[in-house]
Short mmCIF file of C-alpha atoms and ligand atoms in Angstrom, two decimals:
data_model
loop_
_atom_site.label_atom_id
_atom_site.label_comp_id
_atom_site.label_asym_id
_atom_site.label_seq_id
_atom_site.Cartn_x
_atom_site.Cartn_y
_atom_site.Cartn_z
CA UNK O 8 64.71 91.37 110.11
CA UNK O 9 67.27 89.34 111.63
CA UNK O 10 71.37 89.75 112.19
CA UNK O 11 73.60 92.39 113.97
CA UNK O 12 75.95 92.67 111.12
CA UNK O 13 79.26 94.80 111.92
CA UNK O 14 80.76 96.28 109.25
CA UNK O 15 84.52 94.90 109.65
CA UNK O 16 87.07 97.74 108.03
CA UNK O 17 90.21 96.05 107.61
CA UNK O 18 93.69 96.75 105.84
CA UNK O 19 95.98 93.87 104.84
CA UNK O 20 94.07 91.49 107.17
CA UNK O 21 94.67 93.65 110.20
CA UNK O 22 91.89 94.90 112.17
CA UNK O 23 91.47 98.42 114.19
CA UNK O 24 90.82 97.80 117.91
CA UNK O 25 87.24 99.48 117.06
CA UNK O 26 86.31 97.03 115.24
CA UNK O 27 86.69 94.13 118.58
CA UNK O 28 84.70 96.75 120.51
CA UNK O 29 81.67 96.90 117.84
CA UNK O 30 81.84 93.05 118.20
CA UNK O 31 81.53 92.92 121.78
CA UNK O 32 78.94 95.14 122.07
CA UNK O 33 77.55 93.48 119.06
CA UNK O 34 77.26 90.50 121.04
CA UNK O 35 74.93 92.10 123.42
CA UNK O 36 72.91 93.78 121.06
CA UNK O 37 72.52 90.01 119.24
CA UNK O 38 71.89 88.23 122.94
CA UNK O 39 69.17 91.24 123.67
CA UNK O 40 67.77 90.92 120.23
CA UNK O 41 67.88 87.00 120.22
CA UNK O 42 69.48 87.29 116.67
CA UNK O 43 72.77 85.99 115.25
CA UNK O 44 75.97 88.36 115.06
CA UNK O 45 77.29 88.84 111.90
CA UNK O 46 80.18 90.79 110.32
CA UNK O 47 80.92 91.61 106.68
CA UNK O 48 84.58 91.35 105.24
CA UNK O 49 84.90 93.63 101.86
CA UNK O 50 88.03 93.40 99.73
CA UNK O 51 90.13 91.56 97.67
CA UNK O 52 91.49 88.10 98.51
CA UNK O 53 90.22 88.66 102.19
CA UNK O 54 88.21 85.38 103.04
CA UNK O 55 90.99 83.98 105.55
CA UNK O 56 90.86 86.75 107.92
CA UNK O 57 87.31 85.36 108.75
CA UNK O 58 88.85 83.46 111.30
CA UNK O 59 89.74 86.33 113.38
CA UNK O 60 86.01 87.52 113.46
CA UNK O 61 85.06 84.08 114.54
CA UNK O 62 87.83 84.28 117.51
CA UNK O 63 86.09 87.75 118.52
CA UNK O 64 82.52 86.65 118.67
CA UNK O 65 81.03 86.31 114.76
CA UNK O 66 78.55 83.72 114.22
CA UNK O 67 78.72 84.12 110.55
CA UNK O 68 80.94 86.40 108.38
CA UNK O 69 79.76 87.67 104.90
CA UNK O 70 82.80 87.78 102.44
CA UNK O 71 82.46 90.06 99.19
CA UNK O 72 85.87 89.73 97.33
CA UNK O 73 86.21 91.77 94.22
CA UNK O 74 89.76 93.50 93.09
CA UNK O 75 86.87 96.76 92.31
CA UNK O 76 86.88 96.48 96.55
CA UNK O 77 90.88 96.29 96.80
CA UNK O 78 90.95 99.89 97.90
CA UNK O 79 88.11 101.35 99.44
CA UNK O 80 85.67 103.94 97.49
CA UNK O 81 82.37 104.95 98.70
CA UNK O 82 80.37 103.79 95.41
CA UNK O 83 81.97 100.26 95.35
CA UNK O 84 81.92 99.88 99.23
CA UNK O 85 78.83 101.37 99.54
CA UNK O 86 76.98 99.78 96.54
CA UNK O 87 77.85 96.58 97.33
CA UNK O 88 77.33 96.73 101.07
CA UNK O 89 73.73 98.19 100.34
CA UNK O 90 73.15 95.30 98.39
CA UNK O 91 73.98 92.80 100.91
CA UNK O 92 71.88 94.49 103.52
CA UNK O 93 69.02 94.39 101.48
CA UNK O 94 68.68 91.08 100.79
CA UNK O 95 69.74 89.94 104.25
CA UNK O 96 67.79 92.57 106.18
CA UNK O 97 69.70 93.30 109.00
CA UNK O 98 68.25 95.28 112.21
CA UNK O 99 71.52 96.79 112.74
CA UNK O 100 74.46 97.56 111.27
CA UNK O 101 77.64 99.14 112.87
CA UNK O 102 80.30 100.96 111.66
CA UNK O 103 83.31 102.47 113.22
CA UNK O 104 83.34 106.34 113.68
CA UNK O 105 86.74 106.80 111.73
CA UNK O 106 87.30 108.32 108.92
CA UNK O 107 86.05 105.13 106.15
CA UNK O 108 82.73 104.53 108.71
CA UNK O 109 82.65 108.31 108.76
CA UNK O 110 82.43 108.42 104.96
CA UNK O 111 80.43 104.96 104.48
CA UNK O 112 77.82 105.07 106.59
CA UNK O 113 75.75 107.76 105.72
CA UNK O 114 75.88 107.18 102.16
CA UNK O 115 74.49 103.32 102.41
CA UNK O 116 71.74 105.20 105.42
CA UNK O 117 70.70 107.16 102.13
CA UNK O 118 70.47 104.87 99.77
CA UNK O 119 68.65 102.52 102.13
CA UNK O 120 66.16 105.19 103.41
CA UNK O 121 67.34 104.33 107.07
CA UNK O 122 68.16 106.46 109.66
CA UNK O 123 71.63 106.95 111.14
CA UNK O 124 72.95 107.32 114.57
CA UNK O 125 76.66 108.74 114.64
CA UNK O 126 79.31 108.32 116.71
CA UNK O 127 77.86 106.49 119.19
CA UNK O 128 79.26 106.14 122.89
CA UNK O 129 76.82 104.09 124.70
CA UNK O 130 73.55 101.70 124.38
CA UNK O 131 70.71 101.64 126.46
CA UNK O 132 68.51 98.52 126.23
CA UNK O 133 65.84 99.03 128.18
CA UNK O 134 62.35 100.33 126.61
CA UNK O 135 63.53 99.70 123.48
CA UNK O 136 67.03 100.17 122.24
CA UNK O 137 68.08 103.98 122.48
CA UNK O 138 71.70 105.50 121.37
CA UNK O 139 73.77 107.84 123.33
CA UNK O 140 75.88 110.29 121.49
CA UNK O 141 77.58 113.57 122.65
CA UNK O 142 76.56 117.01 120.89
CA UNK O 143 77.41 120.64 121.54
CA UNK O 144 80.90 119.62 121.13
CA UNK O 145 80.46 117.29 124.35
CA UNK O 146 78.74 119.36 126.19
CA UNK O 147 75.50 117.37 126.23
CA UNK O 148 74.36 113.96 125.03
CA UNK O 149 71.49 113.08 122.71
CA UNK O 150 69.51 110.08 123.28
CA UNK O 151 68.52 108.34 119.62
CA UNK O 152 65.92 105.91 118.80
CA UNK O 153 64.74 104.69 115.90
CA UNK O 154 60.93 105.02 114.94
CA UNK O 155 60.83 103.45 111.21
CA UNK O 156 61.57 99.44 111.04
CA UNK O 157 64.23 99.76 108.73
CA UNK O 158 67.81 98.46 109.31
CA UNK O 159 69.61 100.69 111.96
CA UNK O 160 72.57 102.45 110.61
CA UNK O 161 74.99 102.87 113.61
CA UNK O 162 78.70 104.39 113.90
CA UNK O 163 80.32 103.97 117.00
CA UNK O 164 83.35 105.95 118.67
CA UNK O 165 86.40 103.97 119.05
CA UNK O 166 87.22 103.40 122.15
CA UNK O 167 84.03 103.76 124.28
CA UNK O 168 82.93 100.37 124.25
CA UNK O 169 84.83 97.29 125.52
CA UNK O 170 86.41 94.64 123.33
CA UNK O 171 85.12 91.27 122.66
CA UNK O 172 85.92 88.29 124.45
CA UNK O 173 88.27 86.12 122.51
CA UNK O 174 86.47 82.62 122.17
CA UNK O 175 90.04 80.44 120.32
CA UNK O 176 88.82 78.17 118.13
CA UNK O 177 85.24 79.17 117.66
CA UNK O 178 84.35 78.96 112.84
CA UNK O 179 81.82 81.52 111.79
CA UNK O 180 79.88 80.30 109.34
CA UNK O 181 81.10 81.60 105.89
CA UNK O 182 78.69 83.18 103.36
CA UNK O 183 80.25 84.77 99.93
CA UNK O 184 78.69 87.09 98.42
CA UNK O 185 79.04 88.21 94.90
CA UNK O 186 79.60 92.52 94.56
CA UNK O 187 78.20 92.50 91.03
CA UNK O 188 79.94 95.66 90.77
CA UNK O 189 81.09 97.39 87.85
CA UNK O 190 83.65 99.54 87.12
CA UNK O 191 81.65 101.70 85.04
CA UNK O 192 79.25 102.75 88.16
CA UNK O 193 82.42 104.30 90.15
CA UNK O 194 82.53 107.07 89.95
CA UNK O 195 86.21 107.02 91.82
CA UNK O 196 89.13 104.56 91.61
CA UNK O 197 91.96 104.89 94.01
CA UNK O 198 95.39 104.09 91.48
CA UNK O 199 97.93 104.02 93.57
CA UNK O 200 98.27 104.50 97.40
CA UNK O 201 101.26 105.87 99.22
CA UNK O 202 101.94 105.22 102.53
CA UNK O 203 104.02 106.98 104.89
CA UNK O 204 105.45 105.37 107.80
CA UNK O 205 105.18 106.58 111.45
CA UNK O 206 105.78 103.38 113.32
CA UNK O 207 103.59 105.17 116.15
CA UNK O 208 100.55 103.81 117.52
CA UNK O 209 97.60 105.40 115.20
CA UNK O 210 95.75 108.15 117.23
CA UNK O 211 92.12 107.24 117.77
CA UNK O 212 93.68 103.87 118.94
CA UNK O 213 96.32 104.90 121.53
CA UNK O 214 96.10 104.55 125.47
CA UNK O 215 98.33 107.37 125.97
CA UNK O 216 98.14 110.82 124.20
CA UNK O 217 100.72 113.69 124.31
CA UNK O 218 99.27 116.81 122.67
CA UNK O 219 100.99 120.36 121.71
CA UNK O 220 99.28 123.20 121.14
CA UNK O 221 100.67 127.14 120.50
CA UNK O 222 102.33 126.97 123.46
CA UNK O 223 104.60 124.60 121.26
CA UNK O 224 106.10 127.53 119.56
CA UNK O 225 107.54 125.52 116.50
CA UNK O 226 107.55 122.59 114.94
CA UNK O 227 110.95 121.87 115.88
CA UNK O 228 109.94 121.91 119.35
CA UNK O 229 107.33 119.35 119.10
CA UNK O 230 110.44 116.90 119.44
CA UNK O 231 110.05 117.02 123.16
CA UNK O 232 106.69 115.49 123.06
CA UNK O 233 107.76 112.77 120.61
CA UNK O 234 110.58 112.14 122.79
CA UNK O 235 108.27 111.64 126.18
CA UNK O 236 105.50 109.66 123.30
CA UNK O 237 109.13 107.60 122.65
CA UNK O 238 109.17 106.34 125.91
CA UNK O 239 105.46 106.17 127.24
CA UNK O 240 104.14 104.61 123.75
CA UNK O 241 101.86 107.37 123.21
CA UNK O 242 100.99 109.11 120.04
CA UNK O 243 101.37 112.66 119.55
CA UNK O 244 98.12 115.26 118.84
CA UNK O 245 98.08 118.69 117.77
CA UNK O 246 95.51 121.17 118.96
CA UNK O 247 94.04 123.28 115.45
CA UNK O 248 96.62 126.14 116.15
CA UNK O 249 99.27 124.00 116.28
CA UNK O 250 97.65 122.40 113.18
CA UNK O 251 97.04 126.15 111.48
CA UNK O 252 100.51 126.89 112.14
CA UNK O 253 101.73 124.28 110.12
CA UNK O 254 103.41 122.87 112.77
CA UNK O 255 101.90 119.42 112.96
CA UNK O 256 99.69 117.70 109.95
CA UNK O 257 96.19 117.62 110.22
CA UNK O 258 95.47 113.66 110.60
CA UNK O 259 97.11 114.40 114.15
CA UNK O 260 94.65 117.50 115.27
CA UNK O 261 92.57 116.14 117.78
CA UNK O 262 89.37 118.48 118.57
CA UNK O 263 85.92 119.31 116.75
CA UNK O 264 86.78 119.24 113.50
CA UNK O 265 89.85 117.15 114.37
CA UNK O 266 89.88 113.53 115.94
CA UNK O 267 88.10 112.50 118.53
CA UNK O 268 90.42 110.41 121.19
CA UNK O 269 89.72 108.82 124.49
CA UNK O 270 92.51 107.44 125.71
CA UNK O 271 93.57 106.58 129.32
CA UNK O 272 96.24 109.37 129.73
CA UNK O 273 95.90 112.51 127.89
CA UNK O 274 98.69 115.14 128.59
CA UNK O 275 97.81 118.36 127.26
CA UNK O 276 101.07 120.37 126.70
CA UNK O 277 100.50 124.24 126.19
CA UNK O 278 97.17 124.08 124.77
CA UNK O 279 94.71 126.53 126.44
CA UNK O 280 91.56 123.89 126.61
CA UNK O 281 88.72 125.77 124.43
CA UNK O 282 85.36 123.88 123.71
CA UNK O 283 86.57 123.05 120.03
CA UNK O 284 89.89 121.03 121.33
CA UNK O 285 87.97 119.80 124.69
CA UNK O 286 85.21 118.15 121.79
CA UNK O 287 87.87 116.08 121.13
CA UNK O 288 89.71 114.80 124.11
CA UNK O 289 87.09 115.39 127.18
CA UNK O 290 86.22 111.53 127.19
CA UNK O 291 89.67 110.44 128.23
CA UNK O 292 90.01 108.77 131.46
CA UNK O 293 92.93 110.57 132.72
CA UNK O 294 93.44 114.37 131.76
CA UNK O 295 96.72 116.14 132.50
CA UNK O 296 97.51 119.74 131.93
CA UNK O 297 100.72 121.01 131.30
CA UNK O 298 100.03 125.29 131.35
CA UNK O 299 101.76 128.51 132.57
CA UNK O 300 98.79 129.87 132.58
CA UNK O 301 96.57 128.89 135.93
CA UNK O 302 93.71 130.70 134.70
CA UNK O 303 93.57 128.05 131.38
CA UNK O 304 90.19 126.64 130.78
CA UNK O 305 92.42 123.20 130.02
CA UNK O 306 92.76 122.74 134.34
CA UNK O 307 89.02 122.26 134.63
CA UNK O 308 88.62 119.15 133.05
CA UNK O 309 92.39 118.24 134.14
CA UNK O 310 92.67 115.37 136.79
CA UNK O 311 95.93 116.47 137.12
CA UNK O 312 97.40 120.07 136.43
CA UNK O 313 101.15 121.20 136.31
CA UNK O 314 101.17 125.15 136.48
CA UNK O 315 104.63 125.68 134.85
CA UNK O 316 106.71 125.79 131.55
CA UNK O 317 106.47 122.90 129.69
CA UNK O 318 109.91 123.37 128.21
CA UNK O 319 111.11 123.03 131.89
CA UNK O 320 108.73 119.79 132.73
CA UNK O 321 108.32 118.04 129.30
CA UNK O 322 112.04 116.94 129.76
CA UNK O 323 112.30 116.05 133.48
CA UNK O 324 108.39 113.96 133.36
CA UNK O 325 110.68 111.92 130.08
CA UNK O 326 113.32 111.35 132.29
CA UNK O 327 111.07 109.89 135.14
CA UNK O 328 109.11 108.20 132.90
CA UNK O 329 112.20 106.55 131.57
CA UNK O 330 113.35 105.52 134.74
CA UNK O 331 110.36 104.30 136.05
CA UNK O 332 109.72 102.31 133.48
CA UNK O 333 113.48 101.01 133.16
P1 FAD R 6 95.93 128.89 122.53
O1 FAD R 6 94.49 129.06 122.84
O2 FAD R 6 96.68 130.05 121.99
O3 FAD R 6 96.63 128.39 123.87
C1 FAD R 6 98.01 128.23 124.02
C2 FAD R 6 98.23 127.90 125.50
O4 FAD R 6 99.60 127.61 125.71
C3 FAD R 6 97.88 129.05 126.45
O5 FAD R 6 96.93 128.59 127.40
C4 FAD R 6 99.21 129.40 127.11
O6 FAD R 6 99.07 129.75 128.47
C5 FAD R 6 99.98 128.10 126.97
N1 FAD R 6 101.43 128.27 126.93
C6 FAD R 6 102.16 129.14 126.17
N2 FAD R 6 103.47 128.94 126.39
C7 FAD R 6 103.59 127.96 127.32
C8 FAD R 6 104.67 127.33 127.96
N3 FAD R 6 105.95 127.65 127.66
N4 FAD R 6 104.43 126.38 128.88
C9 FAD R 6 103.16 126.02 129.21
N5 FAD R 6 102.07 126.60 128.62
C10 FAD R 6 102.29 127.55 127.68
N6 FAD R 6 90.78 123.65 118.14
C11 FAD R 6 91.27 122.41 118.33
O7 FAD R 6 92.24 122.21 119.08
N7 FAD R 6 90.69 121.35 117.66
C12 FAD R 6 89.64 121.49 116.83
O8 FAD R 6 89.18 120.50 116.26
C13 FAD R 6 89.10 122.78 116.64
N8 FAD R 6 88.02 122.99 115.84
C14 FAD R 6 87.49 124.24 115.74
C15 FAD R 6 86.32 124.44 115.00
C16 FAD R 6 85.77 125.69 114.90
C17 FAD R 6 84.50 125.87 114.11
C18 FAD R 6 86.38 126.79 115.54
C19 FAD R 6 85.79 128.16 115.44
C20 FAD R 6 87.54 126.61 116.26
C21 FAD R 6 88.12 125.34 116.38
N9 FAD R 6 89.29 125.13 117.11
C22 FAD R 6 89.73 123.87 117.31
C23 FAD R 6 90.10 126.26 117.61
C24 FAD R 6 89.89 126.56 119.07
O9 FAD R 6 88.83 127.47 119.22
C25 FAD R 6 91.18 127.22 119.66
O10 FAD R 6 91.51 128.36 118.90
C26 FAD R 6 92.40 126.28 119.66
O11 FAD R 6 92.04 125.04 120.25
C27 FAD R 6 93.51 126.92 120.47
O12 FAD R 6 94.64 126.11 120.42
P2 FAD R 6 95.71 126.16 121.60
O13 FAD R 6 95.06 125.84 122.88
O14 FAD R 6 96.86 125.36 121.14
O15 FAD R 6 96.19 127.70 121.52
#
């Protein structure tokens, strides 16, 4: 087995911050395991943004270009990806821990008979490589290793590691592989895609996170927030209730069965701070707590808590903000 191969998810050339962070820790693993780093670019027309993998650490990038890989699908990505690992042998591969990796790498774990380790926040090296990974909705960590000598399938949390050293100038060797795919074996083809524009920083990916919850008390109120986002460059989460309620859509519910963020400020705005939402947003670095309620669970894992009414201190901390950062 050789390679650390990272599984580079890209749209229109451009790359998630996750996928900088697998390739600096990739580097490590590579350095520890005295084996090359690789990546693997999958889509169509998509062998120039090689260079960028190069920049961030890649000794050699893996390019399968085929219009069947233009939009991702988990037979075509996955069928094709399993085919590359198996004739390259890998020991490791890693995948991001949003929503594609999410979807990806358990399905190519299956049909390679491998194990998995998901969403992945730390690795130890010594005494053999071992994964850390919260459980219990955070409230305790597992500690993975693999015992078969398979390729390691790996999905790490965005976020938790720290990005790659750029290294200007530096080629990765280009290898281009063929996806013998055909469109008969997928069984799903994505026809047209619509996007709708935010023009806010995407959520997993943010450094500052203003969240509503019920407290909100409509939709039209979540304005506030997106006002104080405006000015900070934050991106705006939803607890679930806020989510149930219809007042936010559910790509922005951060929690359990929402996203998981950890950004450097989290402000918490009328959201009471159960285990389901603190799954979610308990790895941030900074935690502040907007609540009228001094009893909320939210204040103990708060750095900072305001007791008060968030209509009243939403507004004045955007006006501060805004001159502060004048
Ligand atoms: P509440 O618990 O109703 O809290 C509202 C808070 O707002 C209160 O603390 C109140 O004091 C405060 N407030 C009200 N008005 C004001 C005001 N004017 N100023 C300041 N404060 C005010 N939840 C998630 O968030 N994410 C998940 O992914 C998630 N997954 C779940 C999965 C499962 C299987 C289950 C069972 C539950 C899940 N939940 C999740 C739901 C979770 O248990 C809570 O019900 C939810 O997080 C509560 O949302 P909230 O804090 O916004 O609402």
């Amino acid at each position: 087995m050789a390679g650390v191969l990272i599984f580079a998810d890209q749209k229109e050339g451009k790359f998630r911050k996750v996928i900088f962070e697998m390739l600096g820790e990739g580097r490590k693993l590579a350095d520890h395991l005295g084996e090359e780093l690789q990546a693997v670019l999958m889509g169509q027309n998509v062998e120039e943004y090689a260079t960028v993998l190069g920049e961030a650490g890649a000794d050699k990038v893996f390019v399968i270009d085929d219009p069947l890989l233009a939009n991702y699908t988990t037979d075509g990505f996955a069928n094709a990806l399993v085919k590359l690992i198996s004739t390259e042998n890998p020991s490791i591969v890693l995948f991001p821990n949003n929503a594609v990796g999410k979807d990806l790498a358990p399905a190519v774990a299956q049909k390679l008979n491998a194990g998995q380790a998901s969403d992945v926040i730390a690795i130890e090296y010594d005494n053999g490589l071992r994964f850390k990974r919260p459980i219990y909705a955070g409230k305790a960590f597992a500690h993975v290793s693999f015992t078969s000598n398979r390729t390691m399938i790996v999905t790490i949390r965005p976020k938790a590691f720290e990005a790659a050293t750029p290294q200007p100038g530096k080629q990765p060797a280009i290898v281009r592989y063929a996806s013998e795919l055909d469109a008969s074996s997928l069984r799903q083809i994505v026809k047209d895609v619509v996007r709708k524009a935010s023009g806010r920083v995407e959520l997993t990916e943010a450094d500052i996170v203003v969240s509503g919850g019920r407290g909100m008390k409509s939709a039209e109120n979540f304005k506030i927030l997106e006002e104080l986002a405006d000015v900070l460059g934050a991106a705006v989460g939803a607890s679930r209730a806020a989510v149930d309620e219809g007042w936010r859509e559910p790509q922005y519910q951060v929690g359990q069965t929402g996203k998981v963020v950890s950004p450097t400020l989290y402000i918490a705005c009328g959201i009471s701070g159960a285990i389901q939402h603190l799954a979610g947003m308990s790895s941030s670095k900074y935690i502040v707590a907007i609540n009228k309620d001094p009893e909320a669970e939210i204040f103990k894992v708060a750095d900072y808590g305001i007791v008060a009414d968030l209509f009243e201190v939403v507004p004045v901390l955007t006006e501060e903000f805004k001159k502060a950062l004048a």
